[in-house]
PDB file of C-alpha atoms in Angstrom:
ATOM      1  CA  ARG A  21     101.196 170.315 182.682  1.00  0.00           C
ATOM      2  CA  PRO A  22     104.745 169.347 181.987  1.00  0.00           C
ATOM      3  CA  PRO A  23     107.771 171.417 183.422  1.00  0.00           C
ATOM      4  CA  ARG A  24     109.100 173.045 180.779  1.00  0.00           C
ATOM      5  CA  SER A  25     112.869 172.431 179.729  1.00  0.00           C
ATOM      6  CA  PRO A  26     115.553 173.704 179.812  1.00  0.00           C
ATOM      7  CA  LEU A  27     115.092 172.787 175.660  1.00  0.00           C
ATOM      8  CA  PHE A  28     112.445 174.483 174.708  1.00  0.00           C
ATOM      9  CA  PRO A  29     113.112 178.143 176.053  1.00  0.00           C
ATOM     10  CA  TYR A  30     110.635 179.609 174.328  1.00  0.00           C
ATOM     11  CA  THR A  31     107.550 178.858 173.420  1.00  0.00           C
ATOM     12  CA  THR A  32     103.918 180.304 171.814  1.00  0.00           C
ATOM     13  CA  LEU A  33     100.531 179.112 171.188  1.00  0.00           C
ATOM     14  CA  PHE A  34     100.223 180.940 167.984  1.00  0.00           C
ATOM     15  CA  ARG A  35     100.263 177.986 165.272  1.00  0.00           C
ATOM     16  CA  SER A  36      97.978 178.368 161.958  1.00  0.00           C
ATOM     17  CA  ASP A  37      97.893 174.871 161.100  1.00  0.00           C
ATOM     18  CA  PRO A  38      99.756 172.300 163.130  1.00  0.00           C
ATOM     19  CA  ALA A  39      97.995 169.219 162.483  1.00  0.00           C
ATOM     20  CA  SER A  40      98.317 169.786 159.343  1.00  0.00           C
ATOM     21  CA  ARG A  41     102.312 169.312 159.283  1.00  0.00           C
ATOM     22  CA  THR A  42     103.139 165.824 157.818  1.00  0.00           C
ATOM     23  CA  ARG A  43     106.528 164.653 159.136  1.00  0.00           C
ATOM     24  CA  GLU A  44     108.498 165.854 155.746  1.00  0.00           C
ATOM     25  CA  ALA A  45     107.452 169.341 156.415  1.00  0.00           C
ATOM     26  CA  ARG A  46     108.835 169.109 160.069  1.00  0.00           C
ATOM     27  CA  GLU A  47     111.958 167.788 158.052  1.00  0.00           C
ATOM     28  CA  ARG A  48     112.133 170.942 156.594  1.00  0.00           C
ATOM     29  CA  TYR A  49     112.944 173.329 159.918  1.00  0.00           C
ATOM     30  CA  ARG A  50     114.925 170.421 160.975  1.00  0.00           C
ATOM     31  CA  PRO A  51     118.863 171.726 161.421  1.00  0.00           C
ATOM     32  CA  SER A  52     121.227 170.170 159.313  1.00  0.00           C
ATOM     33  CA  VAL A  53     124.926 171.702 161.028  1.00  0.00           C
ATOM     34  CA  ALA A  54     124.763 172.323 164.793  1.00  0.00           C
ATOM     35  CA  TYR A  55     126.041 176.240 164.272  1.00  0.00           C
ATOM     36  CA  SER A  56     127.631 177.479 168.136  1.00  0.00           C
ATOM     37  CA  ARG A  57     124.060 178.810 170.219  1.00  0.00           C
ATOM     38  CA  ASP A  58     126.576 181.715 170.069  1.00  0.00           C
ATOM     39  CA  ASP A  59     126.618 182.598 166.442  1.00  0.00           C
ATOM     40  CA  ILE A  60     122.943 182.114 166.210  1.00  0.00           C
ATOM     41  CA  ASP A  61     121.979 184.132 169.287  1.00  0.00           C
ATOM     42  CA  THR A  62     124.876 186.902 167.527  1.00  0.00           C
ATOM     43  CA  VAL A  63     123.216 186.532 164.185  1.00  0.00           C
ATOM     44  CA  ARG A  64     119.596 187.343 165.634  1.00  0.00           C
ATOM     45  CA  ASP A  65     120.577 190.173 168.066  1.00  0.00           C
ATOM     46  CA  LYS A  66     122.023 191.462 164.512  1.00  0.00           C
ATOM     47  CA  THR A  67     119.791 191.292 162.517  1.00  0.00           C
ATOM     48  CA  ASP A  68     116.538 194.300 161.898  1.00  0.00           C
ATOM     49  CA  LEU A  69     113.472 191.910 161.060  1.00  0.00           C
ATOM     50  CA  VAL A  70     111.516 195.162 159.984  1.00  0.00           C
ATOM     51  CA  GLU A  71     113.998 195.456 157.592  1.00  0.00           C
ATOM     52  CA  LEU A  72     114.515 191.742 156.334  1.00  0.00           C
ATOM     53  CA  ALA A  73     110.280 192.513 155.978  1.00  0.00           C
ATOM     54  CA  ALA A  74     110.600 195.174 153.472  1.00  0.00           C
ATOM     55  CA  GLU A  75     113.305 193.417 151.694  1.00  0.00           C
ATOM     56  CA  VAL A  76     109.568 190.891 150.537  1.00  0.00           C
ATOM     57  CA  THR A  77     106.760 193.397 150.847  1.00  0.00           C
ATOM     58  CA  LYS A  78     105.345 195.816 151.962  1.00  0.00           C
ATOM     59  CA  VAL A  79     106.204 197.680 155.304  1.00  0.00           C
ATOM     60  CA  LYS A  80     104.527 200.675 156.941  1.00  0.00           C
ATOM     61  CA  ARG A  81     105.645 201.852 160.634  1.00  0.00           C
ATOM     62  CA  SER A  82     103.381 203.350 163.040  1.00  0.00           C
ATOM     63  CA  GLY A  83     105.728 204.340 166.109  1.00  0.00           C
ATOM     64  CA  ARG A  84     106.784 201.603 168.087  1.00  0.00           C
ATOM     65  CA  SER A  85     104.411 199.194 166.341  1.00  0.00           C
ATOM     66  CA  THR A  86     104.872 197.520 162.548  1.00  0.00           C
ATOM     67  CA  MET A  87     102.571 195.930 160.211  1.00  0.00           C
ATOM     68  CA  ALA A  88     103.943 194.213 156.661  1.00  0.00           C
ATOM     69  CA  VAL A  89     101.715 192.969 154.234  1.00  0.00           C
ATOM     70  CA  CYS A  90     101.792 188.696 154.602  1.00  0.00           C
ATOM     71  CA  PRO A  91     103.869 187.963 151.983  1.00  0.00           C
ATOM     72  CA  PHE A  92     102.697 183.383 153.383  1.00  0.00           C
ATOM     73  CA  HIS A  93      98.573 185.047 152.131  1.00  0.00           C
ATOM     74  CA  SER A  94      96.485 187.030 149.587  1.00  0.00           C
ATOM     75  CA  GLU A  95      95.661 190.095 151.510  1.00  0.00           C
ATOM     76  CA  LYS A  96      95.695 194.150 150.561  1.00  0.00           C
ATOM     77  CA  THR A  97      95.184 195.696 154.290  1.00  0.00           C
ATOM     78  CA  PRO A  98      98.162 194.665 156.323  1.00  0.00           C
ATOM     79  CA  SER A  99      97.720 191.910 159.038  1.00  0.00           C
ATOM     80  CA  LEU A 100     101.093 191.087 160.202  1.00  0.00           C
ATOM     81  CA  SER A 101     102.730 192.355 162.830  1.00  0.00           C
ATOM     82  CA  ILE A 102     106.134 193.015 163.413  1.00  0.00           C
ATOM     83  CA  ASP A 103     107.991 193.649 166.983  1.00  0.00           C
ATOM     84  CA  GLY A 104     111.372 194.944 166.019  1.00  0.00           C
ATOM     85  CA  SER A 105     112.326 194.432 169.259  1.00  0.00           C
ATOM     86  CA  LYS A 106     111.852 191.234 170.305  1.00  0.00           C
ATOM     87  CA  GLY A 107     112.542 190.099 166.609  1.00  0.00           C
ATOM     88  CA  LEU A 108     109.279 188.469 165.855  1.00  0.00           C
ATOM     89  CA  TYR A 109     106.579 188.288 163.947  1.00  0.00           C
ATOM     90  CA  HIS A 110     102.754 187.662 163.801  1.00  0.00           C
ATOM     91  CA  CYS A 111     100.086 186.882 160.757  1.00  0.00           C
ATOM     92  CA  PHE A 112      96.284 187.722 162.111  1.00  0.00           C
ATOM     93  CA  GLY A 113      95.354 186.450 158.779  1.00  0.00           C
ATOM     94  CA  CYS A 114      96.648 183.560 158.168  1.00  0.00           C
ATOM     95  CA  GLY A 115      98.499 182.650 161.552  1.00  0.00           C
ATOM     96  CA  LYS A 116     102.116 182.442 160.802  1.00  0.00           C
ATOM     97  CA  SER A 117     104.793 183.569 163.492  1.00  0.00           C
ATOM     98  CA  GLY A 118     107.671 183.489 163.773  1.00  0.00           C
ATOM     99  CA  ASP A 119     110.742 184.644 164.568  1.00  0.00           C
ATOM    100  CA  VAL A 120     113.885 186.048 161.665  1.00  0.00           C
ATOM    101  CA  TYR A 121     114.845 182.607 161.215  1.00  0.00           C
ATOM    102  CA  ARG A 122     111.933 180.966 160.054  1.00  0.00           C
ATOM    103  CA  TRP A 123     110.686 184.192 158.601  1.00  0.00           C
ATOM    104  CA  VAL A 124     113.688 183.289 156.252  1.00  0.00           C
ATOM    105  CA  GLN A 125     113.126 179.702 155.933  1.00  0.00           C
ATOM    106  CA  GLU A 126     109.657 180.403 155.003  1.00  0.00           C
ATOM    107  CA  THR A 127     110.214 183.330 152.417  1.00  0.00           C
ATOM    108  CA  GLN A 128     113.518 182.606 151.160  1.00  0.00           C
ATOM    109  CA  GLY A 129     112.477 177.736 151.017  1.00  0.00           C
ATOM    110  CA  LEU A 130     115.947 177.175 153.280  1.00  0.00           C
ATOM    111  CA  ASP A 131     116.026 174.944 156.634  1.00  0.00           C
ATOM    112  CA  PHE A 132     117.262 176.292 159.887  1.00  0.00           C
ATOM    113  CA  SER A 133     120.606 175.825 159.276  1.00  0.00           C
ATOM    114  CA  GLY A 134     120.599 177.409 155.183  1.00  0.00           C
ATOM    115  CA  ALA A 135     118.724 180.351 156.999  1.00  0.00           C
ATOM    116  CA  VAL A 136     121.051 180.678 159.640  1.00  0.00           C
ATOM    117  CA  GLU A 137     124.000 180.908 157.031  1.00  0.00           C
ATOM    118  CA  PHE A 138     121.445 183.500 154.829  1.00  0.00           C
ATOM    119  CA  LEU A 139     121.391 185.558 157.869  1.00  0.00           C
ATOM    120  CA  ALA A 140     125.043 185.532 158.910  1.00  0.00           C
ATOM    121  CA  ARG A 141     126.385 186.325 155.599  1.00  0.00           C
ATOM    122  CA  ARG A 142     124.429 189.596 155.846  1.00  0.00           C
ATOM    123  CA  ALA A 143     125.283 190.282 159.278  1.00  0.00           C
ATOM    124  CA  GLY A 144     128.875 189.813 158.493  1.00  0.00           C
ATOM    125  CA  VAL A 145     129.445 186.895 161.139  1.00  0.00           C
ATOM    126  CA  THR A 146     131.791 183.955 160.819  1.00  0.00           C
ATOM    127  CA  LEU A 147     129.696 181.050 162.106  1.00  0.00           C
ATOM    128  CA  THR A 148     131.876 177.977 163.776  1.00  0.00           C
ATOM    129  CA  VAL A 149     130.419 174.098 164.652  1.00  0.00           C
ATOM    130  CA  ASP A 150     129.833 173.582 167.885  1.00  0.00           C
ATOM    131  CA  PRO A 151     129.408 169.493 168.168  1.00  0.00           C
ATOM    132  CA  GLU A 152     128.276 170.019 171.723  1.00  0.00           C
ATOM    133  CA  ALA A 153     125.436 171.618 169.920  1.00  0.00           C
ATOM    134  CA  ALA A 154     125.031 168.334 167.601  1.00  0.00           C
ATOM    135  CA  ARG A 155     124.715 166.341 170.181  1.00  0.00           C
ATOM    136  CA  ARG A 156     121.679 168.551 171.749  1.00  0.00           C
ATOM    137  CA  ARG A 157     120.262 168.671 168.756  1.00  0.00           C
ATOM    138  CA  SER A 158     119.754 165.284 168.218  1.00  0.00           C
ATOM    139  CA  GLN A 159     118.361 165.075 171.654  1.00  0.00           C
ATOM    140  CA  ARG A 160     115.606 167.882 170.795  1.00  0.00           C
ATOM    141  CA  GLU A 161     114.825 166.345 167.530  1.00  0.00           C
ATOM    142  CA  SER A 162     113.475 163.336 169.630  1.00  0.00           C
ATOM    143  CA  LEU A 163     111.380 164.941 171.952  1.00  0.00           C
ATOM    144  CA  VAL A 164     109.774 166.852 169.494  1.00  0.00           C
ATOM    145  CA  GLU A 165     108.951 164.059 167.345  1.00  0.00           C
ATOM    146  CA  ALA A 166     107.310 161.782 170.115  1.00  0.00           C
ATOM    147  CA  THR A 167     105.437 165.244 171.882  1.00  0.00           C
ATOM    148  CA  THR A 168     103.923 165.624 167.455  1.00  0.00           C
ATOM    149  CA  ILE A 169     102.983 162.286 167.667  1.00  0.00           C
ATOM    150  CA  ALA A 170     101.385 162.502 171.277  1.00  0.00           C
ATOM    151  CA  VAL A 171      99.823 165.538 169.921  1.00  0.00           C
ATOM    152  CA  GLU A 172      98.100 163.592 166.894  1.00  0.00           C
ATOM    153  CA  PHE A 173      97.190 160.591 169.497  1.00  0.00           C
ATOM    154  CA  TYR A 174      94.929 162.865 171.275  1.00  0.00           C
ATOM    155  CA  THR A 175      93.714 164.995 168.232  1.00  0.00           C
ATOM    156  CA  GLU A 176      92.295 162.079 167.138  1.00  0.00           C
ATOM    157  CA  ARG A 177      90.957 160.954 170.174  1.00  0.00           C
ATOM    158  CA  LEU A 178      88.889 164.208 170.417  1.00  0.00           C
ATOM    159  CA  LYS A 179      87.000 164.048 167.595  1.00  0.00           C
ATOM    160  CA  SER A 180      86.524 160.527 167.361  1.00  0.00           C
ATOM    161  CA  ALA A 181      86.573 158.717 170.820  1.00  0.00           C
ATOM    162  CA  PRO A 182      83.102 158.041 172.889  1.00  0.00           C
ATOM    163  CA  ASP A 183      85.141 158.696 175.759  1.00  0.00           C
ATOM    164  CA  ALA A 184      85.550 161.878 174.379  1.00  0.00           C
ATOM    165  CA  GLY A 185      82.457 163.281 174.636  1.00  0.00           C
ATOM    166  CA  ALA A 186      82.382 165.370 177.242  1.00  0.00           C
ATOM    167  CA  ALA A 187      84.968 166.979 176.407  1.00  0.00           C
ATOM    168  CA  ARG A 188      83.013 167.499 172.790  1.00  0.00           C
ATOM    169  CA  SER A 189      80.727 168.610 174.886  1.00  0.00           C
ATOM    170  CA  TYR A 190      82.897 171.476 177.234  1.00  0.00           C
ATOM    171  CA  LEU A 191      84.645 172.942 174.301  1.00  0.00           C
ATOM    172  CA  ARG A 192      81.664 173.515 172.128  1.00  0.00           C
ATOM    173  CA  SER A 193      80.460 175.098 175.420  1.00  0.00           C
ATOM    174  CA  ARG A 194      83.064 177.474 175.015  1.00  0.00           C
ATOM    175  CA  GLY A 195      82.259 178.128 171.054  1.00  0.00           C
ATOM    176  CA  TYR A 196      85.090 175.569 170.561  1.00  0.00           C
ATOM    177  CA  ASP A 197      83.914 174.003 166.901  1.00  0.00           C
ATOM    178  CA  ALA A 198      85.502 171.894 164.645  1.00  0.00           C
ATOM    179  CA  ALA A 199      87.617 173.856 162.717  1.00  0.00           C
ATOM    180  CA  VAL A 200      88.691 175.192 165.756  1.00  0.00           C
ATOM    181  CA  VAL A 201      90.272 171.428 167.224  1.00  0.00           C
ATOM    182  CA  GLU A 202      91.171 171.163 163.330  1.00  0.00           C
ATOM    183  CA  LYS A 203      92.660 174.976 163.098  1.00  0.00           C
ATOM    184  CA  PHE A 204      94.984 174.371 166.640  1.00  0.00           C
ATOM    185  CA  ALA A 205      94.761 170.802 167.149  1.00  0.00           C
ATOM    186  CA  LEU A 206      93.124 170.257 170.311  1.00  0.00           C
ATOM    187  CA  GLY A 207      92.506 167.519 172.160  1.00  0.00           C
ATOM    188  CA  PHE A 208      91.759 164.979 174.657  1.00  0.00           C
ATOM    189  CA  SER A 209      93.307 162.057 176.750  1.00  0.00           C
ATOM    190  CA  PRO A 210      91.607 159.482 177.589  1.00  0.00           C
ATOM    191  CA  ASP A 211      91.336 158.689 181.367  1.00  0.00           C
ATOM    192  CA  THR A 212      92.919 155.369 181.098  1.00  0.00           C
ATOM    193  CA  TRP A 213      96.482 154.520 183.133  1.00  0.00           C
ATOM    194  CA  GLU A 214      99.250 153.567 180.078  1.00  0.00           C
ATOM    195  CA  GLU A 215      97.152 154.636 176.448  1.00  0.00           C
ATOM    196  CA  LEU A 216      99.921 156.952 175.336  1.00  0.00           C
ATOM    197  CA  VAL A 217     102.503 154.922 176.489  1.00  0.00           C
ATOM    198  CA  GLY A 218     101.805 151.917 174.471  1.00  0.00           C
ATOM    199  CA  HIS A 219     101.266 154.350 171.681  1.00  0.00           C
ATOM    200  CA  LEU A 220     103.640 155.944 171.219  1.00  0.00           C
ATOM    201  CA  ARG A 221     105.820 152.531 171.685  1.00  0.00           C
ATOM    202  CA  ASP A 222     104.388 151.529 169.280  1.00  0.00           C
ATOM    203  CA  ARG A 223     105.885 154.334 166.985  1.00  0.00           C
ATOM    204  CA  GLY A 224     109.305 153.797 168.528  1.00  0.00           C
ATOM    205  CA  VAL A 225     109.851 156.226 171.276  1.00  0.00           C
ATOM    206  CA  ARG A 226     112.394 154.752 173.866  1.00  0.00           C
ATOM    207  CA  ASP A 227     111.146 155.243 177.591  1.00  0.00           C
ATOM    208  CA  ASP A 228     112.991 158.210 178.461  1.00  0.00           C
ATOM    209  CA  VAL A 229     112.151 160.507 176.035  1.00  0.00           C
ATOM    210  CA  MET A 230     108.485 160.134 176.721  1.00  0.00           C
ATOM    211  CA  LEU A 231     110.106 160.928 180.613  1.00  0.00           C
ATOM    212  CA  LYS A 232     111.464 163.476 179.707  1.00  0.00           C
ATOM    213  CA  ALA A 233     109.232 165.043 176.981  1.00  0.00           C
ATOM    214  CA  GLY A 234     106.740 165.363 179.638  1.00  0.00           C
ATOM    215  CA  LEU A 235     104.606 162.913 178.154  1.00  0.00           C
ATOM    216  CA  ALA A 236     104.716 160.130 180.802  1.00  0.00           C
ATOM    217  CA  SER A 237     105.821 159.417 184.450  1.00  0.00           C
ATOM    218  CA  ARG A 238     106.635 156.880 186.965  1.00  0.00           C
ATOM    219  CA  SER A 239     103.994 155.456 188.871  1.00  0.00           C
ATOM    220  CA  ARG A 240     105.003 153.688 192.507  1.00  0.00           C
ATOM    221  CA  ARG A 241     105.254 150.615 190.994  1.00  0.00           C
ATOM    222  CA  ASP A 242     108.301 152.061 188.702  1.00  0.00           C
ATOM    223  CA  SER A 243     106.405 151.119 185.618  1.00  0.00           C
ATOM    224  CA  LEU A 244     105.553 154.151 183.202  1.00  0.00           C
ATOM    225  CA  ILE A 245     102.029 155.758 183.170  1.00  0.00           C
ATOM    226  CA  ASP A 246     100.494 158.359 181.290  1.00  0.00           C
ATOM    227  CA  ARG A 247     101.260 161.845 182.590  1.00  0.00           C
ATOM    228  CA  PHE A 248      98.147 162.937 181.561  1.00  0.00           C
ATOM    229  CA  ARG A 249      94.477 161.462 181.660  1.00  0.00           C
ATOM    230  CA  GLY A 250      91.302 162.758 181.078  1.00  0.00           C
ATOM    231  CA  ARG A 251      91.989 166.468 180.742  1.00  0.00           C
ATOM    232  CA  VAL A 252      90.871 168.708 177.027  1.00  0.00           C
ATOM    233  CA  MET A 253      94.578 169.159 175.717  1.00  0.00           C
ATOM    234  CA  PHE A 254      96.649 171.982 174.273  1.00  0.00           C
ATOM    235  CA  PRO A 255      99.432 172.048 172.422  1.00  0.00           C
ATOM    236  CA  ILE A 256     102.407 174.664 173.193  1.00  0.00           C
ATOM    237  CA  TYR A 257     104.479 175.846 170.323  1.00  0.00           C
ATOM    238  CA  ASP A 258     107.863 177.096 169.922  1.00  0.00           C
ATOM    239  CA  VAL A 259     109.000 179.884 167.216  1.00  0.00           C
ATOM    240  CA  ARG A 260     109.957 177.251 165.094  1.00  0.00           C
ATOM    241  CA  GLY A 261     106.270 176.123 164.945  1.00  0.00           C
ATOM    242  CA  ASP A 262     107.637 172.378 166.713  1.00  0.00           C
ATOM    243  CA  ALA A 263     105.386 171.063 169.421  1.00  0.00           C
ATOM    244  CA  VAL A 264     107.378 170.918 172.635  1.00  0.00           C
ATOM    245  CA  GLY A 265     104.897 170.431 175.669  1.00  0.00           C
ATOM    246  CA  PHE A 266     101.065 170.754 176.038  1.00  0.00           C
ATOM    247  CA  GLY A 267      98.753 172.702 178.558  1.00  0.00           C
ATOM    248  CA  ALA A 268      95.727 170.699 179.884  1.00  0.00           C
ATOM    249  CA  ARG A 269      92.535 170.909 181.570  1.00  0.00           C
TER     250      ARG A 269
END
């Protein structure tokens, strides 16, 4: 399993249908302006997700827990769980999950920067642009893009490659059918040395990005080789829904 990167401090395994995220959909959630991280955190801390949700859907508080009718799919019985103290939500019906910024992006049709600006106005916070954040954002986007390509590569390998037969049998024995594989973009890393590395290079991913993303490592001869070989792959997503790493078995 790749080491956790400081660029990706928050991760979650909750993801409803990651394989269906197109390049255009991912572009929607990329910030167009790099605001100060302190400002972004301040806006998040000043935003009550329960109150925010109540503006667009029916919310029911019960002690420390809060349930709501999910606005992302049709339902009558509330299946959206909201953790107000952490500012996170998860729907047990459709699988949608995220934080206050993802909520605004999904309900208001905004990109990340637009969501920050929307909530900053609501919280009365003045935003400042951080030039260093722009550099970090560019690096993060490169890592996420590389990891997303790897997710697609591993998933296609699991679904159709002859050498993934044992992995498919293992998943079936655990009760994971094709629908589960598709829904959570499970995959298989071939038991070879450079297959993913070659695929990423063909897609224009630089060697240093592969290394930073934890997708490749250096061999004793200093050549680049696949980090995972002969493993069932479980993608890990952050609260934005971006692929940021893998668990492997």
